[in-house]
XYZ file of C-alpha atoms in Angstrom:
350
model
C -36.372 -29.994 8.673
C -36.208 -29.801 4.978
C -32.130 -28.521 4.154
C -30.117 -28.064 1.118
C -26.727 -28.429 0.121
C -24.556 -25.204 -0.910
C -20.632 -24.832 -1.337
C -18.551 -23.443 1.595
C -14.974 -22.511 2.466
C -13.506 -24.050 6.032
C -11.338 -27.097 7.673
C -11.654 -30.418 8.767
C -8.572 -29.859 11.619
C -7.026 -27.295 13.421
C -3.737 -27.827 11.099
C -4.822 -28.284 8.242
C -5.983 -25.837 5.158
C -8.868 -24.191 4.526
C -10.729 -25.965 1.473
C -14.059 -26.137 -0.486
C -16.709 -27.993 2.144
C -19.841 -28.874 1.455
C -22.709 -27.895 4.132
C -25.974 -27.530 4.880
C -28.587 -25.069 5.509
C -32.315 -24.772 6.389
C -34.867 -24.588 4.382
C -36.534 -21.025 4.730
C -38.646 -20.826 7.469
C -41.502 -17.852 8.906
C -38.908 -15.231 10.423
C -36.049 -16.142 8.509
C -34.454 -14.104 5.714
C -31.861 -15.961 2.997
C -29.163 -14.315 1.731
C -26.882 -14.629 -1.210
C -23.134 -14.020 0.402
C -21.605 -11.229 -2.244
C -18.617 -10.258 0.425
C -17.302 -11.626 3.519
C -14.707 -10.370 5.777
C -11.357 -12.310 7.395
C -11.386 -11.300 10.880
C -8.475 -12.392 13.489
C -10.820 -14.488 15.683
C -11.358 -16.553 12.336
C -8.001 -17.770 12.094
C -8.161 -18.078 16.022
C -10.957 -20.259 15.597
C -10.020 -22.300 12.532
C -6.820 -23.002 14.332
C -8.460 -24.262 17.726
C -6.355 -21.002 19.274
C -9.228 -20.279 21.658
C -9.199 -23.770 22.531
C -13.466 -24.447 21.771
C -13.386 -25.161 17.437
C -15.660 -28.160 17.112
C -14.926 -29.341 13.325
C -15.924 -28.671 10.452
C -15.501 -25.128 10.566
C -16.628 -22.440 8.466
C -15.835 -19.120 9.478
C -17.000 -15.718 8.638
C -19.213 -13.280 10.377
C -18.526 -10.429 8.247
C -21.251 -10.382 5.692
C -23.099 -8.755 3.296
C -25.298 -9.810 0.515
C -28.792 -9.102 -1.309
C -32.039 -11.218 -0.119
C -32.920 -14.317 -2.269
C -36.183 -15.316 -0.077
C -37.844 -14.505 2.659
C -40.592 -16.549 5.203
C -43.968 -16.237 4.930
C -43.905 -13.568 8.525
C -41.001 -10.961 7.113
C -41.824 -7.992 7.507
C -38.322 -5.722 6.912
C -37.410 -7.529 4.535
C -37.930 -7.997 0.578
C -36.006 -10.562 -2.296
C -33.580 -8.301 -3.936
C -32.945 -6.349 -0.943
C -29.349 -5.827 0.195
C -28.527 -7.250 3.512
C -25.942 -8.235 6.186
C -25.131 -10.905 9.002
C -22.535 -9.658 11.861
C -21.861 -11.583 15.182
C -24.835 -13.225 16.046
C -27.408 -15.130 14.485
C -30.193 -15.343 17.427
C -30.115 -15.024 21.325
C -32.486 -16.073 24.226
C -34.162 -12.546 23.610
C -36.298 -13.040 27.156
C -33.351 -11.822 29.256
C -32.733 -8.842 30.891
C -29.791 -7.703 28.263
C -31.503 -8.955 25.099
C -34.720 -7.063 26.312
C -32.075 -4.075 26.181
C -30.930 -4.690 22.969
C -27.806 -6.017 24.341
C -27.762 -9.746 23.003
C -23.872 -9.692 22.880
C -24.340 -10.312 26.494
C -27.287 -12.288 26.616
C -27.354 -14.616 29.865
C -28.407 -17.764 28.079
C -25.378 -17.381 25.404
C -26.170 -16.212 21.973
C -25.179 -17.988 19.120
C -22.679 -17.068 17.123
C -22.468 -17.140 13.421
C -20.270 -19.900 13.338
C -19.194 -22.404 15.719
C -21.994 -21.843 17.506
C -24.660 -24.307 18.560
C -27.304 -25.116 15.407
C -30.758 -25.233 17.906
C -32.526 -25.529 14.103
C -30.100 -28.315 12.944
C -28.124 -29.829 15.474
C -24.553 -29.472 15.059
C -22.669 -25.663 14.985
C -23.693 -22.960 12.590
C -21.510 -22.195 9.735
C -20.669 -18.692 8.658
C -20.001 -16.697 5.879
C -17.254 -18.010 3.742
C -19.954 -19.758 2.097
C -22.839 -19.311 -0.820
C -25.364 -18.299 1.144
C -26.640 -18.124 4.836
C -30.327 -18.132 6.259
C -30.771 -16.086 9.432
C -34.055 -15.079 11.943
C -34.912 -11.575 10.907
C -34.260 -10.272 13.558
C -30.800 -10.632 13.641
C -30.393 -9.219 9.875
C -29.132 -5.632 9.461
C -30.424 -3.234 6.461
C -27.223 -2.504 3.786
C -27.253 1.369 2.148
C -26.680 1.207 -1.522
C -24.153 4.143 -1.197
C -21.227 2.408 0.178
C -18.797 0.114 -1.822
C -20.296 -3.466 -0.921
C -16.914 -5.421 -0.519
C -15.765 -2.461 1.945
C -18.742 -2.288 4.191
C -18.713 -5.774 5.687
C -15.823 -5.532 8.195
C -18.314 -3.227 9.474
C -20.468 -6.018 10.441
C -17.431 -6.728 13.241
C -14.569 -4.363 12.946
C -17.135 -1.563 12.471
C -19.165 -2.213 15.858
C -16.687 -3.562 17.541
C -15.011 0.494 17.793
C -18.354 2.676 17.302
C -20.009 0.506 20.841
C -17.780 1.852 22.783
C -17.101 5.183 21.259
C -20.998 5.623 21.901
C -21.030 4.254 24.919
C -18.502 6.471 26.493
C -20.120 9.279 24.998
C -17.382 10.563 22.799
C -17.962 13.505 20.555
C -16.882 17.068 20.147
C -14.450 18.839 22.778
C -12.627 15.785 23.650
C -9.360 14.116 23.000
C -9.510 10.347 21.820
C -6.549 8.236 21.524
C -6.571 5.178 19.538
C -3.792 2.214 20.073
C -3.002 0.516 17.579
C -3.448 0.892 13.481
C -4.950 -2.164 12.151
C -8.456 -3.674 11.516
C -9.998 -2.537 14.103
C -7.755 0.522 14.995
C -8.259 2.021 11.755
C -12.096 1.671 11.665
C -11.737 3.564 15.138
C -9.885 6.772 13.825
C -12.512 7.401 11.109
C -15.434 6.726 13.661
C -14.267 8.738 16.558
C -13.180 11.851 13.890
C -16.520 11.578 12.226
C -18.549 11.587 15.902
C -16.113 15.233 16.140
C -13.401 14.387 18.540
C -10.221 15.461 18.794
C -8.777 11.852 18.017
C -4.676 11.069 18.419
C -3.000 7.598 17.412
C -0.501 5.936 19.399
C 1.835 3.305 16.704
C 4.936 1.201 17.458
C 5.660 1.855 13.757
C 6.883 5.525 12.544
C 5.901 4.526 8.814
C 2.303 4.275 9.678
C 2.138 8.051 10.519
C 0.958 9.441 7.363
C -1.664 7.125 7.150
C -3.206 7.662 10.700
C -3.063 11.110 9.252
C -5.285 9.912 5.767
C -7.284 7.756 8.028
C -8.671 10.851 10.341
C -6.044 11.350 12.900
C -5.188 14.679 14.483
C -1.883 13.532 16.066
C 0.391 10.641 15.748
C 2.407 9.239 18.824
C 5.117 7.019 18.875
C 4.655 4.675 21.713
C 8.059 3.650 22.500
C 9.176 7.222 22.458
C 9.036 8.827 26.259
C 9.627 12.344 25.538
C 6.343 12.094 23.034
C 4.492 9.595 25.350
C 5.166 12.842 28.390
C 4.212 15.323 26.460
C 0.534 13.841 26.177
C 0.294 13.402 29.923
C -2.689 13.073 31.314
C -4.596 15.008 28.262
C -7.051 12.361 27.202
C -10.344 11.894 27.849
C -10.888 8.357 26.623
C -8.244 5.966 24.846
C -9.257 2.939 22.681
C -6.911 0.018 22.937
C -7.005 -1.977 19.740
C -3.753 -3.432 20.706
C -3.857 -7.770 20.758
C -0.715 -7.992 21.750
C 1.048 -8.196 25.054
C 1.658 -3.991 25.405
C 1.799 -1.956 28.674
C -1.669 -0.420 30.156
C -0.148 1.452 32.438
C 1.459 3.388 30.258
C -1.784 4.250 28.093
C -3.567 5.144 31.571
C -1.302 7.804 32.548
C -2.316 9.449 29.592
C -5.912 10.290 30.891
C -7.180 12.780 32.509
C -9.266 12.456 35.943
C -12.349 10.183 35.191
C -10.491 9.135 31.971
C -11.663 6.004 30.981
C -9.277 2.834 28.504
C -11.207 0.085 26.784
C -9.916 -2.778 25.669
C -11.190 -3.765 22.803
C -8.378 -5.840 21.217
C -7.466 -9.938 22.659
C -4.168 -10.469 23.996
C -4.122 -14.016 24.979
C -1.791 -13.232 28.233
C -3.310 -11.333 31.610
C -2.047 -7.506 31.112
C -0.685 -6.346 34.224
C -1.970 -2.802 35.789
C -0.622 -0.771 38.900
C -3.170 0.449 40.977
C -1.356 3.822 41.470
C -2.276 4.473 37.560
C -5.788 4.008 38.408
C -6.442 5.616 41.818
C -4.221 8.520 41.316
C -6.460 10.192 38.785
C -10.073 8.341 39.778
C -9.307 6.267 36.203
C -11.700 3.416 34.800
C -10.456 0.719 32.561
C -12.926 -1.583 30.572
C -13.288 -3.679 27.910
C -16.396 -3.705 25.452
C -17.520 -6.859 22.950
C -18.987 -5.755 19.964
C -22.745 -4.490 19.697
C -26.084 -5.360 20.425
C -28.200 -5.812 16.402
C -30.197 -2.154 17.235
C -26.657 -0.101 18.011
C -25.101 -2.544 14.725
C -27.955 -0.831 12.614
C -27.120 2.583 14.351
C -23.336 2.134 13.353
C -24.161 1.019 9.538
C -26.618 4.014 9.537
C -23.899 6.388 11.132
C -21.104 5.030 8.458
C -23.417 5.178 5.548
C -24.409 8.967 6.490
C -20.588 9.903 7.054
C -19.387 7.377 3.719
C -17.255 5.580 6.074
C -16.173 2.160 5.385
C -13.019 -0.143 5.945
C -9.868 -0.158 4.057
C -9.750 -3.593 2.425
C -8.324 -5.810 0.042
C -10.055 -7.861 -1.893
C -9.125 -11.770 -2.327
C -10.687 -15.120 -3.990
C -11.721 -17.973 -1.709
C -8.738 -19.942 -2.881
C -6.598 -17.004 -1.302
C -7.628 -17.170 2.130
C -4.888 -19.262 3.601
C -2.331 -16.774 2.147
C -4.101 -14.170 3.588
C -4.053 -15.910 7.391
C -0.632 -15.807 6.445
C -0.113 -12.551 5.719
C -2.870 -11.805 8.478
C -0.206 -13.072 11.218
C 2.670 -10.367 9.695
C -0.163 -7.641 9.686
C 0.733 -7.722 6.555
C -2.867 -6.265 5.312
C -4.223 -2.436 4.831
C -6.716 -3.576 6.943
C -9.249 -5.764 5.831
C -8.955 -8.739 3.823
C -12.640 -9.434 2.176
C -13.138 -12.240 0.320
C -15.268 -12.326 -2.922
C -18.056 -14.522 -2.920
C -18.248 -15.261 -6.474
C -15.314 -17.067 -6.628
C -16.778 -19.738 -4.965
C -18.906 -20.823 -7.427
């Protein structure tokens, strides 16, 4: 298959820096769409991955699935799709799409394995895809998402993860007006869930370890702000919940978040912690409780979310950075040390 050479941004090792690579990609062919990379996101499982912390990195890696971009050429059988267009990559870059969940428009779960953006089998190339710290990418069309002009480009591509990863199961659950939301945890995917469950019209209360983030739970959506490791506040919000979002990676106490919900109350976990969270069955049974976990979104309900954002100007808080200031920002990623998104800015890798 005819390829060409473009300019990316990844490692060799699991300890060493991120540097300028240079990789491949395919030559344009009927379904596919390619795409100039304007912004990419730095999410956590991109340092996880670049680090070998997941224990699967096959080197060279190039991470990034947080993209957006405008539409340099399309294949001869595109049909959504246009040069000039704007456009963005999440997640996935293809699935079986003959199985029961891709058939459902659930290819996060597809039964054959999807394939990721990068570090992901290459069935056109051999090898693992790359992602989107690069120039460009080229993609099926049918796992490229539409981009509204309205939104502020470099702060609508955590979206493409952060974004979907909260508004799945927010949907899903059925969350809207009349009930009481609590979100754990303020950080990249935390804060995207404030603004999301406020706009959908719930009632939507933060739980932080950190008193200094209250006022800006508050400026992010938030109708009440908890402090965890207080008791007395933790009591006094006793089984009122209707559904909590756990956007906690850390080791933290479930039980303690399940008490909060009312009968049929359901937690998701949508956050990592690398260690097995411990949960009494008492704080289950007692109140006919459900607690789940959700993995981002299926491409339809990622269009539905961008759709959803761009109608209620939502988009992440981010900061943007050059290529040659990524490995700071891992850095600074590990302190939290970010308001909440770094995004890097594609031009500075030419």
């Amino acid at each position: 298959m005819e390829t060409k050479n473009i300019k990316a941004f990844g490692t060799e090792a699991a300890e060493a820096a991120l540097k300028t690579l240079d990789i491949k990609r395919r030559a344009v062919q009927a379904h596919d769409v390619e795409i100039e990379i304007l912004y990419c996101g730095i999410c956590h499982s991109d340092l996880h991955s670049a680090r070998n912390e997941w224990h699967g990195t096959i080197y060279p890696i190039v991470p990034g699935h947080e993209i957006v971009g405008r539409v340099t050429k399309v294949g001869d059988h595109v049909k959504g799709f246009k040069v000039g267009d704007l456009a963005g990559v999440g997640c996935l870059v293809d699935s079986c799409r003959e199985c029961e969940h891709c058939k459902n428009d659930l290819e996060q779960f597809c039964d054959e394995g999807n394939v990721q953006t990068f570090n992901s089998p290459d069935k056109h190339l051999g090898g693992q895809t790359y992602g989107g710290y690069s120039q460009s990418i080229v993609v099926d069309e049918g796992f490229v998402l539409h981009i509204s002009d309205k939104l502020e480009l470099s702060a609508v591509a955590p979206l493409l993860c952060a974004g979907i990863t909260t508004y799945s199961p927010l949907k899903h659950w059925k969350v809207g007006p009349g009930q009481k939301v609590g979100i754990v945890g303020i950080g990249g995917l935390g804060h995207m869930g404030i603004k999301i469950a406020k706009a959908m019209g719930a009632h939507v209360v933060v739980f932080t370890t950190s008193l200094s983030k209250t006022e800006d739970a508050k400026r992010l959506g938030a109708d009440e702000v908890v402090l965890s490791t207080d008791e007395t506040q933790m009591a006094q919000h006793a089984r009122s919940l209707n559904f909590i979002l756990d956007c906690v990676s850390a080791e933290h106490s479930i039980d303690s978040y399940l008490n909060l919900l009312k009968v049929d109350g359901t937690l998701t976990l949508v956050g990592a912690p690398m260690d097995p969270l411990p949960v009494t069955s008492f704080s289950l049974i007692l109140g006919r409780r459900s607690f789940s976990g959700s993995l981002i979104g299926g491409i339809a309900e990622t269009q539905e979310m961008l759709d959803f954002c761009a109608e209620h100007n939502i988009t992440s808080d981010v900061e943007v950075i050059g290529v040659n200031d990524v490995n700071d920002a891992y850095e600074r990623l590990l302190k939290g040390d970010v308001k909440y998104r770094f995004v890097i800015d594609m031009a500075s890798l030419k």
